Tab-separated table of C-alpha atoms in Angstrom:
chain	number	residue	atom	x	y	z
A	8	UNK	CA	14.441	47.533	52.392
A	9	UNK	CA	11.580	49.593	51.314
A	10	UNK	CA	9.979	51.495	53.952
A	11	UNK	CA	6.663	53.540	54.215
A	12	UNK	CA	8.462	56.620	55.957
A	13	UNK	CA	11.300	56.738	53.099
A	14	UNK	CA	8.557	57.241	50.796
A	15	UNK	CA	5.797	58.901	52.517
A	16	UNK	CA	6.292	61.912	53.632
A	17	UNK	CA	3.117	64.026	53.701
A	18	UNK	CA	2.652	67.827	53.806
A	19	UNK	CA	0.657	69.605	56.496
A	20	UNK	CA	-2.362	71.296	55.242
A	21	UNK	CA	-2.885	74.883	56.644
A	22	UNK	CA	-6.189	76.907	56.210
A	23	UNK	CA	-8.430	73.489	55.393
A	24	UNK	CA	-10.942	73.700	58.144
A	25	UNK	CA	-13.725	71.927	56.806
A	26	UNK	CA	-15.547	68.901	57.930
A	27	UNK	CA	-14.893	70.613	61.527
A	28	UNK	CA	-11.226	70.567	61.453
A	29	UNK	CA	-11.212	66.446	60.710
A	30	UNK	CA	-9.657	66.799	57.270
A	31	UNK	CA	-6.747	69.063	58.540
A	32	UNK	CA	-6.274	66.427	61.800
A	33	UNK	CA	-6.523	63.562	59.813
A	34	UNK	CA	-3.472	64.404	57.809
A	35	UNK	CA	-1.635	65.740	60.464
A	36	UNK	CA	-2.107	62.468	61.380
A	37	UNK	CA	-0.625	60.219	59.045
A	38	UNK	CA	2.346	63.361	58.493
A	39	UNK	CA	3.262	61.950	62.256
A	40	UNK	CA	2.210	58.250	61.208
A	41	UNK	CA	4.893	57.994	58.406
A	42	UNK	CA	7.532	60.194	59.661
A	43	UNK	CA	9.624	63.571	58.084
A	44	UNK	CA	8.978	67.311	58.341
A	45	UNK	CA	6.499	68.954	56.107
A	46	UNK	CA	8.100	69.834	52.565
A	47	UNK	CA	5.985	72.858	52.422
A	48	UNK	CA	3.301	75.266	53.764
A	49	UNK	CA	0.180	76.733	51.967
A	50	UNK	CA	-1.400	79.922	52.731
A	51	UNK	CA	-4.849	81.063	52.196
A	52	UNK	CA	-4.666	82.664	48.915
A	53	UNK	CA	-3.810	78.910	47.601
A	54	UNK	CA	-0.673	79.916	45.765
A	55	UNK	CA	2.619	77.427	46.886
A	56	UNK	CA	6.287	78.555	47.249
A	57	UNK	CA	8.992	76.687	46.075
A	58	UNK	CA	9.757	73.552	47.256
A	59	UNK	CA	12.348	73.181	49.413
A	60	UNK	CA	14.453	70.375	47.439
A	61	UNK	CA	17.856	71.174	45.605
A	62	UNK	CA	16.996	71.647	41.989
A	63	UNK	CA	19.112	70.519	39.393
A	64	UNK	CA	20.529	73.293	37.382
A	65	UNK	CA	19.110	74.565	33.818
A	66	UNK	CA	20.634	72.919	31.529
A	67	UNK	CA	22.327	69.633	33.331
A	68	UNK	CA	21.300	65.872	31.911
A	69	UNK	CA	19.383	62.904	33.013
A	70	UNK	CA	21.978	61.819	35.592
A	71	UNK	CA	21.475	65.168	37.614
A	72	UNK	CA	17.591	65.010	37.556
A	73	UNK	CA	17.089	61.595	38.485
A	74	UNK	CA	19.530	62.183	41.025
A	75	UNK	CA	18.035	64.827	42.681
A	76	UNK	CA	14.039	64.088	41.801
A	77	UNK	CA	13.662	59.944	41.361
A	78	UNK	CA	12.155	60.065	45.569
A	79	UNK	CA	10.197	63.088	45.334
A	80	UNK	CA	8.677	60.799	42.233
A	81	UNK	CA	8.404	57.928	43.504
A	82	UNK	CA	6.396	59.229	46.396
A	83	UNK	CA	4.381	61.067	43.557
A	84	UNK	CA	3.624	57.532	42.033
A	85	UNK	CA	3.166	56.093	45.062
A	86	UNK	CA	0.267	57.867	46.137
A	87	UNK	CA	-0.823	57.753	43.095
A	88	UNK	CA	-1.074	53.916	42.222
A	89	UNK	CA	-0.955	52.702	45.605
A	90	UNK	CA	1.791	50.416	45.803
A	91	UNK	CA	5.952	50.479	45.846
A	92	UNK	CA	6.783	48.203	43.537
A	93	UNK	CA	4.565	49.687	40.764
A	94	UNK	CA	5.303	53.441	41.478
A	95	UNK	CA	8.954	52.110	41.600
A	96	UNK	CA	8.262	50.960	38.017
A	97	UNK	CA	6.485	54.078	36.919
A	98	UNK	CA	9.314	55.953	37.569
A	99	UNK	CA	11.874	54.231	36.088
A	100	UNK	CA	10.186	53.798	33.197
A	101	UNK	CA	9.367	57.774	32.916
A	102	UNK	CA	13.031	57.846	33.290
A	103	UNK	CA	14.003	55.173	30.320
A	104	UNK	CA	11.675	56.875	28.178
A	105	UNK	CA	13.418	60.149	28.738
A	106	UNK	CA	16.459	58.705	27.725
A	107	UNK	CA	15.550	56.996	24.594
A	108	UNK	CA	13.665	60.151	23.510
A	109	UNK	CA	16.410	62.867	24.200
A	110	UNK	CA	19.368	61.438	25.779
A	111	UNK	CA	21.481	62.057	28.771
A	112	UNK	CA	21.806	65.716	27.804
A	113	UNK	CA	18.135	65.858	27.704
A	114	UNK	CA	18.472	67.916	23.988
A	115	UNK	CA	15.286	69.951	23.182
A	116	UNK	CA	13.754	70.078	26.397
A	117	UNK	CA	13.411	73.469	28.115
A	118	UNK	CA	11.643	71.847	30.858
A	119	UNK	CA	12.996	68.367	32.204
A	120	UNK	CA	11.333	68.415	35.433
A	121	UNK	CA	7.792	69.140	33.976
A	122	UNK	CA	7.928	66.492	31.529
A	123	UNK	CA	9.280	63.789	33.771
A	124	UNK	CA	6.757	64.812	36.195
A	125	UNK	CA	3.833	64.842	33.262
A	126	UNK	CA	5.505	61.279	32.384
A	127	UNK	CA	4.822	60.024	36.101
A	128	UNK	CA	1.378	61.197	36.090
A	129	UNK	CA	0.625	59.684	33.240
A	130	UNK	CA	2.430	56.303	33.869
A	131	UNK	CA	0.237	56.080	36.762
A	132	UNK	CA	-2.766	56.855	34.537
A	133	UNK	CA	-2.415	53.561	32.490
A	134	UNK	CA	-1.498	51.264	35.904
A	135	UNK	CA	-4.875	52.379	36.723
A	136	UNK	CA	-6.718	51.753	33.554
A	137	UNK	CA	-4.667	48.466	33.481
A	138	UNK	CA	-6.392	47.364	37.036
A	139	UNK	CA	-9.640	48.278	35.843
A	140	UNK	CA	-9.607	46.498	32.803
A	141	UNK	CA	-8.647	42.983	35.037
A	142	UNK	CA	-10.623	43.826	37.736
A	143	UNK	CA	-13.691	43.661	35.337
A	144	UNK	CA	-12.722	40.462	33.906
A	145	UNK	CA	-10.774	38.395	36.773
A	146	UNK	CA	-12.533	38.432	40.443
A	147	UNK	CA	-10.503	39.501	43.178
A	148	UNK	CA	-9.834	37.033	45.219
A	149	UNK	CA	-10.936	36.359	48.649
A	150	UNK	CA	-8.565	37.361	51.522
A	151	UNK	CA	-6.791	39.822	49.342
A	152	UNK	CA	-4.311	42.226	51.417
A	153	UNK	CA	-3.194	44.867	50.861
A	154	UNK	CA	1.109	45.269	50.602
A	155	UNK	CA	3.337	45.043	54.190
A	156	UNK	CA	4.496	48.627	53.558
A	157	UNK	CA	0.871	50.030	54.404
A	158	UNK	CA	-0.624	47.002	56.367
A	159	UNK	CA	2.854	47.155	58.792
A	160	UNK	CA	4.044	50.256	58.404
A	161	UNK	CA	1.065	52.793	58.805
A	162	UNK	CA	-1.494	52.389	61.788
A	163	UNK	CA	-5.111	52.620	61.364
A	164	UNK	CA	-5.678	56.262	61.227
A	165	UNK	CA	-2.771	56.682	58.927
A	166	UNK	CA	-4.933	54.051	56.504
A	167	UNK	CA	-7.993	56.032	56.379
A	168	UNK	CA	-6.679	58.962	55.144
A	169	UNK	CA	-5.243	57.162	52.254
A	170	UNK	CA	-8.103	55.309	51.727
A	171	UNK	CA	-10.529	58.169	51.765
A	172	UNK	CA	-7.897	59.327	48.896
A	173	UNK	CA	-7.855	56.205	46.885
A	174	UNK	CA	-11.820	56.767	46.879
A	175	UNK	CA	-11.699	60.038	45.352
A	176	UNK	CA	-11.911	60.413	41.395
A	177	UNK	CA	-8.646	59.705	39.478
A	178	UNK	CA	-8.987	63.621	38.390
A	179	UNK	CA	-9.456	64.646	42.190
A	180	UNK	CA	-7.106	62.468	43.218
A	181	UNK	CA	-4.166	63.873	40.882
A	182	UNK	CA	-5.260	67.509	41.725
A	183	UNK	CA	-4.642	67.138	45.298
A	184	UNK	CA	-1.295	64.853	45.235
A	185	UNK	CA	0.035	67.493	43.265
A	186	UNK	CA	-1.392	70.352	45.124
A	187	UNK	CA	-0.978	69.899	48.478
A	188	UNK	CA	2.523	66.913	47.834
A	189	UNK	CA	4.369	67.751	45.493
A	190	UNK	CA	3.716	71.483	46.005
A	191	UNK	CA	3.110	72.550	42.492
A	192	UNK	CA	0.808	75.671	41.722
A	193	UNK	CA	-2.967	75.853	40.009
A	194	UNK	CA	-0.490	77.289	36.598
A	195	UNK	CA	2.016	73.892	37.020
A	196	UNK	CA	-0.715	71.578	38.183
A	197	UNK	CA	-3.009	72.627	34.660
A	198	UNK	CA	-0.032	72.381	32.724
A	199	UNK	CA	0.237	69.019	34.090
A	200	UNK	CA	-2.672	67.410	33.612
A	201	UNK	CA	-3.316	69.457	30.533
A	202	UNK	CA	-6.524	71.831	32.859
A	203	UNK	CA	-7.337	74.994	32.637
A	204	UNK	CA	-6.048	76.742	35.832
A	205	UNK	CA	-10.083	77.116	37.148
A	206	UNK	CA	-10.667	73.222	36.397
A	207	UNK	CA	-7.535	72.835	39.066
A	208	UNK	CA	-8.987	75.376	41.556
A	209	UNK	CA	-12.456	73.908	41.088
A	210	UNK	CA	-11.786	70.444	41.101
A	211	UNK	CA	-9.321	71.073	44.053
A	212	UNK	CA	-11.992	72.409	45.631
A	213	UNK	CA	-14.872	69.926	44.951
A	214	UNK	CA	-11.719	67.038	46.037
A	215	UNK	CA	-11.133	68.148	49.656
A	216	UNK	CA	-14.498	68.469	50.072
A	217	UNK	CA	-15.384	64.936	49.021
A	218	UNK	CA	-12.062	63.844	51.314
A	219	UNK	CA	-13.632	65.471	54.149
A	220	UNK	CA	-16.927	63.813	53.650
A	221	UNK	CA	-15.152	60.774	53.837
A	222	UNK	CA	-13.292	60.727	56.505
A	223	UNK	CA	-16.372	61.799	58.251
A	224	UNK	CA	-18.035	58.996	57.055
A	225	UNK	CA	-14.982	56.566	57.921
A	226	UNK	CA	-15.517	57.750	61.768
């Protein structure tokens, strides 16, 4: 059974004070809403250490790193595109692609974990431009919900936060879900999303800003 707090578990944010601490409550808030300790802390100078997940070893195949990073992806994803099932899919298909383009020794890759991760990110890019396109052709319909896992699982203060994130630009949106969850640094993050490392710190910037204006607004 899929659960919110097998999948999301949230990072505390240290040092954001703006918005008059409401950003830096806020998530606090929906770390305790969906259960797990923090997987990292940030200090001021807005570098990251390493996460604190076993890492597959240089060198090992496909088995090994979807062994020990399919969750920390999925939860990737699932902030990402919003719903289990499809981040579920994103995943696996990063994965399957993988496979078919290097095999389970993962030959010619000196990286695995950036490129699955790059994979993810962009997976959930084309979910997203997917939506958009049949959003502007199909109506939504009335009464729409959205899944159990967030309607159930996550109480109403848990909701805004995500939904203040959701309302952020897809850019903004990746920046901080790879900043401040999956722990990655400004160099990792703009090799990611193919940035320089001052479009990360800028947009990162401009992004928790705009989050804490919206939360604001929420209250």
């Amino acid at each position: 059974m899929r659960t919110a707090t097998t999948y999301l578990a949230v990072p505390a944010l240290t040092g954001l004070d703006g918005g008059g601490g409401l950003l830096r409550r806020a998530w606090d808030l929906l770390l305790r809403g969906v259960g797990g300790p923090p997987l990292a802390s940030y200090s001021r100078t807005g570098e990251t250490p390493a996460a604190p997940v076993v890492s597959p070893q240089h060198g090992t195949g496909i088995d090994e790193l979807y062994h020990h990073r399919r969750l920390q992806l999925v939860r990737l994803a699932l902030l990402l595109v919003d719903d289990l099932p499809t981040a579920e899919d994103v995943v696996q298909d990063a994965f399957a692609a993988l496979y078919r383009r290097h095999g389970d020794r993962l030959t010619g890759l000196d990286d695995p974990e950036a490129y699955i991760r790059t994979s993810v990110v962009n997976g959930a890019r084309s979910v997203l431009r997917r939506r958009r396109t049949v959003r502007a052709h199909v109506p939504e319909r009335e009464g729409h919900a959205p899944p159990p896992e967030e309607s159930v699982l996550l109480r109403e203060e848990h909701q805004e936060v995500l939904v203040a994130l959701r309302r952020l630009t897809r850019r903004q949106r990746e920046v901080l879900v790879l900043r401040y969850w999956s722990n990655l640094s400004e160099a990792q993050i703009a090799d990611t999303l193919r940035l320089s490392r001052g479009a990360v710190k800028s947009t990162a910037s401009r992004a928790l800003a705009a989050l804490g204006r919206k939360l604001e607004a929420s209250r």
